[in-house]
Coordinates of C-alpha atoms in Angstrom, one line a residue:
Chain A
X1 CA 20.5 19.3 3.2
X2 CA 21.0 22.1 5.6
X3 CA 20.7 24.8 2.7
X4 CA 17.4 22.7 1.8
X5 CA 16.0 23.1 4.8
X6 CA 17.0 26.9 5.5
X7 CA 15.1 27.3 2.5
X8 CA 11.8 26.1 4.0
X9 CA 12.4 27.9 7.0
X10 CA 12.7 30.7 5.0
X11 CA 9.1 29.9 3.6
X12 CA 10.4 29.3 0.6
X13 CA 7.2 27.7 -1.6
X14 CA 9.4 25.4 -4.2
X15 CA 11.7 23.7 -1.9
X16 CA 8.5 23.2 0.7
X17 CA 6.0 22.0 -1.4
X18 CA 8.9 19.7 -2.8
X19 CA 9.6 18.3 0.6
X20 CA 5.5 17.9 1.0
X21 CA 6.3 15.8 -2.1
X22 CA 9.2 13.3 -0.7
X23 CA 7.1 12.6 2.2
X24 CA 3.9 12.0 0.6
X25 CA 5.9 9.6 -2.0
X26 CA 7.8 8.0 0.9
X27 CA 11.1 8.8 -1.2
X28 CA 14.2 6.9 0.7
X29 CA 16.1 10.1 2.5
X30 CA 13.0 12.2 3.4
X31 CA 13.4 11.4 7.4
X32 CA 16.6 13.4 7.2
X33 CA 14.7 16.7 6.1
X34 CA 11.9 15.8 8.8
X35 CA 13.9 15.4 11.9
X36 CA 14.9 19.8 11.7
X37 CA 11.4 20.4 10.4
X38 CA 9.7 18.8 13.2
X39 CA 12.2 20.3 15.8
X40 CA 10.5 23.7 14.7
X41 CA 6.8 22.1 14.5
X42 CA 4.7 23.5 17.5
X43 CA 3.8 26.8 17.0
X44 CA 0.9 27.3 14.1
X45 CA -2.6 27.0 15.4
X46 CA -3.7 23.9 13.7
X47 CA -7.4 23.6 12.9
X48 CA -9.3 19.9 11.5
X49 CA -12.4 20.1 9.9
X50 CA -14.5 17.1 9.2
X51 CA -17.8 15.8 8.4
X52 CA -19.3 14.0 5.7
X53 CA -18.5 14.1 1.9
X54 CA -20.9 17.5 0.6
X55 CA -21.4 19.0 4.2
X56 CA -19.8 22.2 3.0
X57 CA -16.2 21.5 3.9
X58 CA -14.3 23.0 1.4
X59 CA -16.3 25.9 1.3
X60 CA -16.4 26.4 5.4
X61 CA -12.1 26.2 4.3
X62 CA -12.0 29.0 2.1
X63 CA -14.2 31.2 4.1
X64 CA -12.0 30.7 6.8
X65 CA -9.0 31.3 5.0
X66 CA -10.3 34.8 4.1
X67 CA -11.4 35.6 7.7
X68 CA -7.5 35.0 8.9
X69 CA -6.2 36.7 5.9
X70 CA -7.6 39.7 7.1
X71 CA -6.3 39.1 10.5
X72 CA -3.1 39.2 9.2
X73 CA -2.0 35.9 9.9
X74 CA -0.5 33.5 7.4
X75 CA -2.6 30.5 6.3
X76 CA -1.5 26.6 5.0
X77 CA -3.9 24.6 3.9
X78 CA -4.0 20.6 3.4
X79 CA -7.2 19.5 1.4
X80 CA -6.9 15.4 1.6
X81 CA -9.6 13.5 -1.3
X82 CA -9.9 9.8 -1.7
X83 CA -7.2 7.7 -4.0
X84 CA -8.8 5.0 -6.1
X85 CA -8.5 1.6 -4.4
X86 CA -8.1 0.2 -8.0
X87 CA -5.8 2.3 -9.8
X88 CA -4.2 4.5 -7.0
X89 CA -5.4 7.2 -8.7
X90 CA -6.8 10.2 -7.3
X91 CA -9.3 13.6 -8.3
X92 CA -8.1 16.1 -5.8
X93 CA -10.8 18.7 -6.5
X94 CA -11.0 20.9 -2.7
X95 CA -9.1 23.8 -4.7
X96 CA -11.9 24.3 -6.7
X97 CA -13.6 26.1 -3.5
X98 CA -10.6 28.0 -2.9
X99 CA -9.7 29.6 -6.0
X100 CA -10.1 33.0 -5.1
X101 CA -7.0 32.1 -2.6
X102 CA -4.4 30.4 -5.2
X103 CA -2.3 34.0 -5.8
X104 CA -2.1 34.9 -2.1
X105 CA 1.5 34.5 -1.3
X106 CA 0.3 34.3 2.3
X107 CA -1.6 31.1 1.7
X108 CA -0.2 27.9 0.6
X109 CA -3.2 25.0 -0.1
X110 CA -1.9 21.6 -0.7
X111 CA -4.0 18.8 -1.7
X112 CA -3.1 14.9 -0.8
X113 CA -4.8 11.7 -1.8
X114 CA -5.0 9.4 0.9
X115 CA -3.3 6.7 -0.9
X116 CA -4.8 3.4 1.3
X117 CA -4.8 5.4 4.6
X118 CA -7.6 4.8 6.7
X119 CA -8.8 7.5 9.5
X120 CA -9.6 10.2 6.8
X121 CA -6.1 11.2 6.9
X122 CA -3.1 10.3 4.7
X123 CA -0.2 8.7 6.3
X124 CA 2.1 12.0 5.2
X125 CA -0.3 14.8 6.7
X126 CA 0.9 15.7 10.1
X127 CA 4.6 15.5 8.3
X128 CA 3.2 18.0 5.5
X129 CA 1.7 20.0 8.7
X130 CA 5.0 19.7 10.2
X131 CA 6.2 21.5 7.4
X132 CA 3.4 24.6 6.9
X133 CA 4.3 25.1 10.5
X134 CA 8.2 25.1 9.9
X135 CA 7.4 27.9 7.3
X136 CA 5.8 29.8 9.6
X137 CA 2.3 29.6 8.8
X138 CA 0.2 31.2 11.7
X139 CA -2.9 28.6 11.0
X140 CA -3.0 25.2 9.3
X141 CA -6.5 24.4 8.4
X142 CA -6.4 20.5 8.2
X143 CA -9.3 19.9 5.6
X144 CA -10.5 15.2 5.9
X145 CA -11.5 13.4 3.3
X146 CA -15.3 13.6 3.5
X147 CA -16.1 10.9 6.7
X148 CA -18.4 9.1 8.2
X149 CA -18.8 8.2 11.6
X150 CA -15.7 6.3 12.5
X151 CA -12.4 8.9 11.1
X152 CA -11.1 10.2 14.1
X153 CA -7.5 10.9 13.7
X154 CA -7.6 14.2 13.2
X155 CA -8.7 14.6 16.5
X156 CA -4.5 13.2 17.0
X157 CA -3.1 16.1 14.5
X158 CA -5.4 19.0 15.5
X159 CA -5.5 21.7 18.3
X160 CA -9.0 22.8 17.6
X161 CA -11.5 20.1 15.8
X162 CA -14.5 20.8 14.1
X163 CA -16.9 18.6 12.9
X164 CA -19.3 20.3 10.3
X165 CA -22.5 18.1 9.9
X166 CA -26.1 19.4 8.0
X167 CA -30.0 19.7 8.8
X168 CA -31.4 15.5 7.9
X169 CA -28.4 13.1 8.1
X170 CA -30.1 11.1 11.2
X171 CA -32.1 11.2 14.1
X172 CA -31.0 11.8 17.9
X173 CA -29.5 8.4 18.1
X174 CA -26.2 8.9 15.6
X175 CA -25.6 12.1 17.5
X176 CA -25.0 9.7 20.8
X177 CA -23.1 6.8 18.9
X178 CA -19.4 6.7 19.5
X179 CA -16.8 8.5 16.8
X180 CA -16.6 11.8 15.2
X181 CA -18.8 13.0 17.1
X182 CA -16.4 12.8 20.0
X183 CA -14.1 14.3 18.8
X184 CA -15.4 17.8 17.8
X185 CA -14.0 20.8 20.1
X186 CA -16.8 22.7 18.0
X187 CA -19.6 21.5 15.9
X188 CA -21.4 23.1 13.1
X189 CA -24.5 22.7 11.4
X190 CA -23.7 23.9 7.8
X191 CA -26.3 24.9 5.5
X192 CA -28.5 26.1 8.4
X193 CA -31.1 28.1 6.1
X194 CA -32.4 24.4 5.1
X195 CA -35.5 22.9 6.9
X196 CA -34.4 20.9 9.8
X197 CA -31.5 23.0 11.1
X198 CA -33.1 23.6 14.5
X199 CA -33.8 20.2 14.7
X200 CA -30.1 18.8 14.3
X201 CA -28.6 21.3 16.3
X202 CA -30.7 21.1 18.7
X203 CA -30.1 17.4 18.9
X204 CA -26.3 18.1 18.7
X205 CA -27.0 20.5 21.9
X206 CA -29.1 17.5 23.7
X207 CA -26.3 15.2 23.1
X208 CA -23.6 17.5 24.7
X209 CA -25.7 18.5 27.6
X210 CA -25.7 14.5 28.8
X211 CA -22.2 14.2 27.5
X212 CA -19.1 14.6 30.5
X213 CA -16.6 17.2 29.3
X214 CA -13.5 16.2 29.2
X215 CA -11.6 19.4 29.6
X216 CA -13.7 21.8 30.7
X217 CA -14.1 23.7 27.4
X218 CA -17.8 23.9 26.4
X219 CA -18.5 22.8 22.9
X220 CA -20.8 24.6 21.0
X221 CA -23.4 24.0 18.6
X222 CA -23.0 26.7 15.6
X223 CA -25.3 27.7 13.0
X224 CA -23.4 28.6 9.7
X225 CA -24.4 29.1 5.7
X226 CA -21.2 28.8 4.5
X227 CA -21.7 29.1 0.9
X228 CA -23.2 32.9 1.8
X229 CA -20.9 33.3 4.7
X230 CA -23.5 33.5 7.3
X231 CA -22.0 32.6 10.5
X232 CA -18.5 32.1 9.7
X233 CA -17.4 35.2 12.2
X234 CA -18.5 33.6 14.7
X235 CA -16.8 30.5 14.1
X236 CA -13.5 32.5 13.9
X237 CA -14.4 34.1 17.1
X238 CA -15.5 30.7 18.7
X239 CA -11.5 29.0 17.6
X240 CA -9.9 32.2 18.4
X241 CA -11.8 31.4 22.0
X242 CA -10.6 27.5 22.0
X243 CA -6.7 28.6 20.6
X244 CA -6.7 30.9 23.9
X245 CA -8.1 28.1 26.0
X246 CA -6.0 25.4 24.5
X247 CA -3.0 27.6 25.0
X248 CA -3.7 28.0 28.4
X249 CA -4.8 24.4 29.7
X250 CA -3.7 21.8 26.7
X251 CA -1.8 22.6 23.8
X252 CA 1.7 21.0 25.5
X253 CA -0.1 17.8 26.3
X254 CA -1.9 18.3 22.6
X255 CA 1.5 18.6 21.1
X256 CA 3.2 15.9 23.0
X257 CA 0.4 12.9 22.2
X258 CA 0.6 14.1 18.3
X259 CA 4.6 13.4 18.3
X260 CA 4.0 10.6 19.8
X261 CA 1.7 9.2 17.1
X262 CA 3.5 10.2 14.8
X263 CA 6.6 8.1 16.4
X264 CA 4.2 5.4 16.5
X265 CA 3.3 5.6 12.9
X266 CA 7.3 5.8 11.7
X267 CA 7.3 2.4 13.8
X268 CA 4.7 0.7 11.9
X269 CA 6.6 1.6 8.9
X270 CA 9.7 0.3 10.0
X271 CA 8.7 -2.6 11.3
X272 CA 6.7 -3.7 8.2
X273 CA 9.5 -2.4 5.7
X274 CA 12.6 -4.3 7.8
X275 CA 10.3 -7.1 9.0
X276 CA 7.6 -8.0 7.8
X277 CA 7.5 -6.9 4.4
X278 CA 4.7 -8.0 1.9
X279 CA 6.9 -10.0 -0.3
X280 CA 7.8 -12.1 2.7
X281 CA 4.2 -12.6 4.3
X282 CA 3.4 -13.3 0.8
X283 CA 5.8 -16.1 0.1
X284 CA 4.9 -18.3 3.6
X285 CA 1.3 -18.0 3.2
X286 CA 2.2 -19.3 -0.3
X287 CA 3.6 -22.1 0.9
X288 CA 0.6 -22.7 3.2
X289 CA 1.1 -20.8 6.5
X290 CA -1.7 -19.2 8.8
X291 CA -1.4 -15.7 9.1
X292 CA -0.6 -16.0 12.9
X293 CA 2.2 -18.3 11.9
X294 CA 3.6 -16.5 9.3
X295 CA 4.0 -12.9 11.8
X296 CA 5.6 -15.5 14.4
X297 CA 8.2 -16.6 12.1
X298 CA 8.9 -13.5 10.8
X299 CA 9.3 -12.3 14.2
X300 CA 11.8 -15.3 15.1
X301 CA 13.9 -14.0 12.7
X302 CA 13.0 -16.7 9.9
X303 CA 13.8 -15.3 6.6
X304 CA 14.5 -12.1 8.0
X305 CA 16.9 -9.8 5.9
X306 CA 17.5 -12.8 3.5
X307 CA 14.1 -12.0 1.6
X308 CA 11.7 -14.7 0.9
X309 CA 11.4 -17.7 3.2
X310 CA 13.5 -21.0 2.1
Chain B
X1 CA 6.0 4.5 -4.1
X2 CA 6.8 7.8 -6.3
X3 CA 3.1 8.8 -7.9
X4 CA 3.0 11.5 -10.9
X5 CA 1.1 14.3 -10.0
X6 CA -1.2 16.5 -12.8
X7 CA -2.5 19.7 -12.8
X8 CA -5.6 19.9 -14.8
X9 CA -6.5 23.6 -15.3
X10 CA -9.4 25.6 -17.4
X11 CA -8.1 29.3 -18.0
X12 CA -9.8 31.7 -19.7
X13 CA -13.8 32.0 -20.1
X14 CA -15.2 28.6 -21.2
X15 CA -18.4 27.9 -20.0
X16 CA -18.2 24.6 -19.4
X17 CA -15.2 22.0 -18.6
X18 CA -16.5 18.6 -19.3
X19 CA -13.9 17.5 -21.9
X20 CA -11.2 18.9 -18.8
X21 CA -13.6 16.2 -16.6
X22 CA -13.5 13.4 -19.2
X23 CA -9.1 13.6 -18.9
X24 CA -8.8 14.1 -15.4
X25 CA -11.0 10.9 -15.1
X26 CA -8.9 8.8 -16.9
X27 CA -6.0 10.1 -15.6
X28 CA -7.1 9.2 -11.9
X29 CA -7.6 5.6 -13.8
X30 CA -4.3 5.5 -15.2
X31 CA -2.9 6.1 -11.2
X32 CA -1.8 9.5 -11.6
X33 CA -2.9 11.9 -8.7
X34 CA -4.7 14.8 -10.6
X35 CA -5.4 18.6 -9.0
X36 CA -8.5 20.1 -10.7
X37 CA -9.2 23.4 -10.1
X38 CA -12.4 24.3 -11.8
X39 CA -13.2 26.9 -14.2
X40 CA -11.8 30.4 -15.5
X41 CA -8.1 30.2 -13.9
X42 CA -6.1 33.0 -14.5
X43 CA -2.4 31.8 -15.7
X44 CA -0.9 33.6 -12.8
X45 CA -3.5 31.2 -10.6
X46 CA -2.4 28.4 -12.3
X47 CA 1.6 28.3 -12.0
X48 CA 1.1 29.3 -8.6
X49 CA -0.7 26.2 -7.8
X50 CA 1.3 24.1 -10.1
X51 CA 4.3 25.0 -7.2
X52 CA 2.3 24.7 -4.4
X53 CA 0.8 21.3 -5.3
X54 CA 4.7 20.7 -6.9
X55 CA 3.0 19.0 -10.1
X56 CA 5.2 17.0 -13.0
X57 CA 3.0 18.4 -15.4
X58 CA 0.3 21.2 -16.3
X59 CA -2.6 19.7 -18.6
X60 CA -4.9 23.0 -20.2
X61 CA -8.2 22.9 -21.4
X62 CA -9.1 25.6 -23.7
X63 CA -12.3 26.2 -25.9
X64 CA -12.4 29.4 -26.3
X65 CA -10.0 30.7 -28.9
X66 CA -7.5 32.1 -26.5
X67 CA -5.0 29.5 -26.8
X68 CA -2.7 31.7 -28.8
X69 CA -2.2 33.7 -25.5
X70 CA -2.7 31.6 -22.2
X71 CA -0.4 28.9 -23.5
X72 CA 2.7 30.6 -24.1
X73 CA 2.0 33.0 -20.3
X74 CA 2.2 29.3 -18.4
X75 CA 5.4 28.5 -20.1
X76 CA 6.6 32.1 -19.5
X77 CA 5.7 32.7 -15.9
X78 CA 7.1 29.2 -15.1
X79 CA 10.2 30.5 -16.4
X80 CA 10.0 33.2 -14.1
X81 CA 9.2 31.1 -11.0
X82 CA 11.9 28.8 -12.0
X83 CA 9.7 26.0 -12.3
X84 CA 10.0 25.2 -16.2
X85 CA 10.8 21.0 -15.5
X86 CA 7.2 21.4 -15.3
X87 CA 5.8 19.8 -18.5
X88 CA 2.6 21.9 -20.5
X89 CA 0.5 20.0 -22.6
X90 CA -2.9 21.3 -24.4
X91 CA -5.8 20.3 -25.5
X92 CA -8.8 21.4 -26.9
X93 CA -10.7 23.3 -30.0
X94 CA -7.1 24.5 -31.3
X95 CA -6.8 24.2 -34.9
X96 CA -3.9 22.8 -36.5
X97 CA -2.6 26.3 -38.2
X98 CA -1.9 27.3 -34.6
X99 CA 0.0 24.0 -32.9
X100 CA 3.7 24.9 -34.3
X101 CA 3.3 28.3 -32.8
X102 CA 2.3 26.6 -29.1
X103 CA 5.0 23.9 -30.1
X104 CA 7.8 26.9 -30.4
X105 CA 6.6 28.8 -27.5
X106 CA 7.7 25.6 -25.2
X107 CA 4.1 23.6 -25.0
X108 CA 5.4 20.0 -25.1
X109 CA 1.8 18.5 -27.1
X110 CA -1.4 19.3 -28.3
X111 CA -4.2 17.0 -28.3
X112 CA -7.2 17.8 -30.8
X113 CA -11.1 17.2 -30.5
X114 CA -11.0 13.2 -31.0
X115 CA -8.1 12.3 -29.2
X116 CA -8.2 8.9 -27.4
X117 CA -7.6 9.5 -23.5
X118 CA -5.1 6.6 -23.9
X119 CA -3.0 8.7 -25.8
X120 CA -2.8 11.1 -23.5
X121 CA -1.6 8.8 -20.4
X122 CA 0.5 7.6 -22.9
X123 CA 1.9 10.9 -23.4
X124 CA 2.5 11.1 -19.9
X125 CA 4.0 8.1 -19.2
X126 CA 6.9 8.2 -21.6
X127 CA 7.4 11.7 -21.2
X128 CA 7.1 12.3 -17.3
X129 CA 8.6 10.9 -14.4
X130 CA 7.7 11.6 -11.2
X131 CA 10.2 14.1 -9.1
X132 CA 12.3 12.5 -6.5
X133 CA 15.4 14.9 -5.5
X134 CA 15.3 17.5 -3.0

């Protein structure tokens, strides 16, 4: 196990992207390989990017992935796509934007189905963070699923969040409604040479000006065309800004809240799988308990570790 | 919980990649996870994300004659990367003349203009298992 995870410390692609593997598949052993990896976690700059599905993304990824390149710094990427809810099946299709990236040994793109998560996350992508960062990558670009207003984990896995939105999804309203737009440490409005632009972000600007900061960092509204690459220095500049400021003021606190969800999410796990595991639920409401009732006697110790209920 | 992961990939020149589209559909339906990449991949492209996404198999889509050449490359550079647990199956205008040569060089099946998608997640599932080992 040691030599396993040398070799990911070592940046070694096969054996990383087959630990990515074990974790995303939940494969009995994988906590083993996590507990060194996350003991190096903690020092790539770790970047979200959400917004809706078609808001430009992908595209806002790989020009971002270029920018660093030339920067020097080393790049992991994780692109996460819907999985079927029927057959648990997935298309995971964010590569196609990055293509020009695929034979840059300094970049390493992975792409993850969600798999039932809810939060526009999978349950394995602050482990398969965990492990970019354990192979040194300088910056992890966290890439959502494409949300909607309520997906606001990543604001738990990232050090710098941006929410990318476009001119004509809503009026001044959504822009005050609770959820993503919370979150955002910076906010773009993508495909700025449409008609509208203005209007959004200045309603994005509105918003923030009635909005109490929370950390004294000043969110900005940027203007970008990703697809032409108009505005994307800027937006380098702008995180570059927010990694100093974070460095200075709260990336231990940052750091400390994510381990602790992810603690809290190994819990979960745990609990179901030891306790309250489907095939039990299953068999008392079968034989006519209420939900309630069914947790309680689980959680009494009825039937526990002997598999289904007498 | 172990999933089978797919790399659908388009090398070469083809202008268009809905018969690649049509098989990465019906793989999603068949449960598998499946990486598309989009048009004109360069073999080198594709091995290298085969690794990173760490793929059981490599599915290409080729209309453009050039077969005879991308096909054996994979296999070849995923020799080199030793990576070549990682299955290669074809499909596309490849006329039968040309399969035993693909078939020697290491390509594990060819599927022809016609083929039923269901033969092809049939393929998969009695040839591929998902990896599990560190």
């Amino acid at each position: 196990m040691d030599n396993f995870c040398e070799k990911i410390f070592a940046g070694d692609v096969r054996a990383s992207a087959r630990l990515m593997r074990l974790v995303d598949d939940r494969t009995a052993g994988y906590e083993e390989y996590m507990k060194p990896v996350w003991k190096r976690a903690g020092r790539a700059h770790i970047i979200g990017i959400t917004g809706a599905p078609g808001s430009g993304k992908s595209t806002m990824t790989d020009q971002l992935i270029t920018r660093f390149r030339s920067e020097g710094k080393t790049v992991g990427v994780v692109a996460i796509d819907p999985t079927s809810p029927f057959s648990g099946g997935a298309i995971l299709g964010d590569r196609i934007r990055m293509a020009g990236h695929s034979t840059d040994e300094g970049v390493f793109i992975r792409s993850v189905g969600t798999r039932g998560h809810l939060g526009g996350l999978s349950v394995s992508t602050m482990d398969i963070t965990a492990v970019m960062d354990a192979m040194g990558k300088d910056v992890i670009i966290i890439e959502t699923v494409g949300v909607g207003q309520d997906e606001v984990e990543i604001a738990m896995v990232a050090d710098t969040c941006i929410v990318v939105t476009v001119p004509g999804m809503g009026d001044d309203i959504q822009a005050i409604k609770a959820g993503i737009f919370e979150i955002a440490d910076i906010f773009i409005v993508n495909k700025a040479d449409r008609d509208g632009a203005e209007r959004t972000a200045g309603d994005l600007e509105m918003m923030l000006e009635i909005t109490p900061r929370r950390s004294g960092w000043k969110v900005p509204v940027l203007r970008t065309a990703a697809s032409s690459g108009e505005g994307i220095d800027e937006v380098v500049s702008v995180i570059n800004a927010h990694k100093a400021f974070c460095g200075g003021n709260i990336k231990s606190a940052r750091l400390e809240d994510r381990l602790l969800h992810v603690a809290y999410g190994v819990v979960r796990e745990k609990i179901v799988r030891e306790v309250f595991s489907e095939e039990k639920l299953r068999s008392l409401l079968r034989e006519g308990a209420d939900p309630y009732s069914a947790v309680d006697r689980l959680w009494h110790g009825e039937a526990r570790g002997v598999g289904a209920a007498e | 919980m172990s999933k089978i992961r797919i790399l659908i990939a388009k090398p070469g020149l083809d202008g268009h990649d809905r018969g690649a589209k049509v098989v990465a559909r019906s793989l999603r339906d068949a449960g598998f996870e499946v990486i598309y990449t989009g048009l004109r991949q360069t073999p080198e492209a594709i091995v290298a994300t085969a690794i990173q996404e760490d793929v059981d198999a490599i599915g290409l889509s080729i209309l453009s004659g050039a077969h005879g050449t991308v096909f054996p490359r994979v296999v070849e550079l995923l020799k080199e990367k030793d990576a070549k647990d990682i299955v290669v199956f074809g499909g596309g205008v490849i006329p039968e003349d040309d399969i035993p040569a693909l078939y020697e060089s290491g390509v594990a099946r060819i599927f022809t203009p016609g083929t039923p998608t269901d033969d092809v997640v049939r393929f998969i599932n009695e040839n591929i298992k998902p990896k599990d080992v560190a």
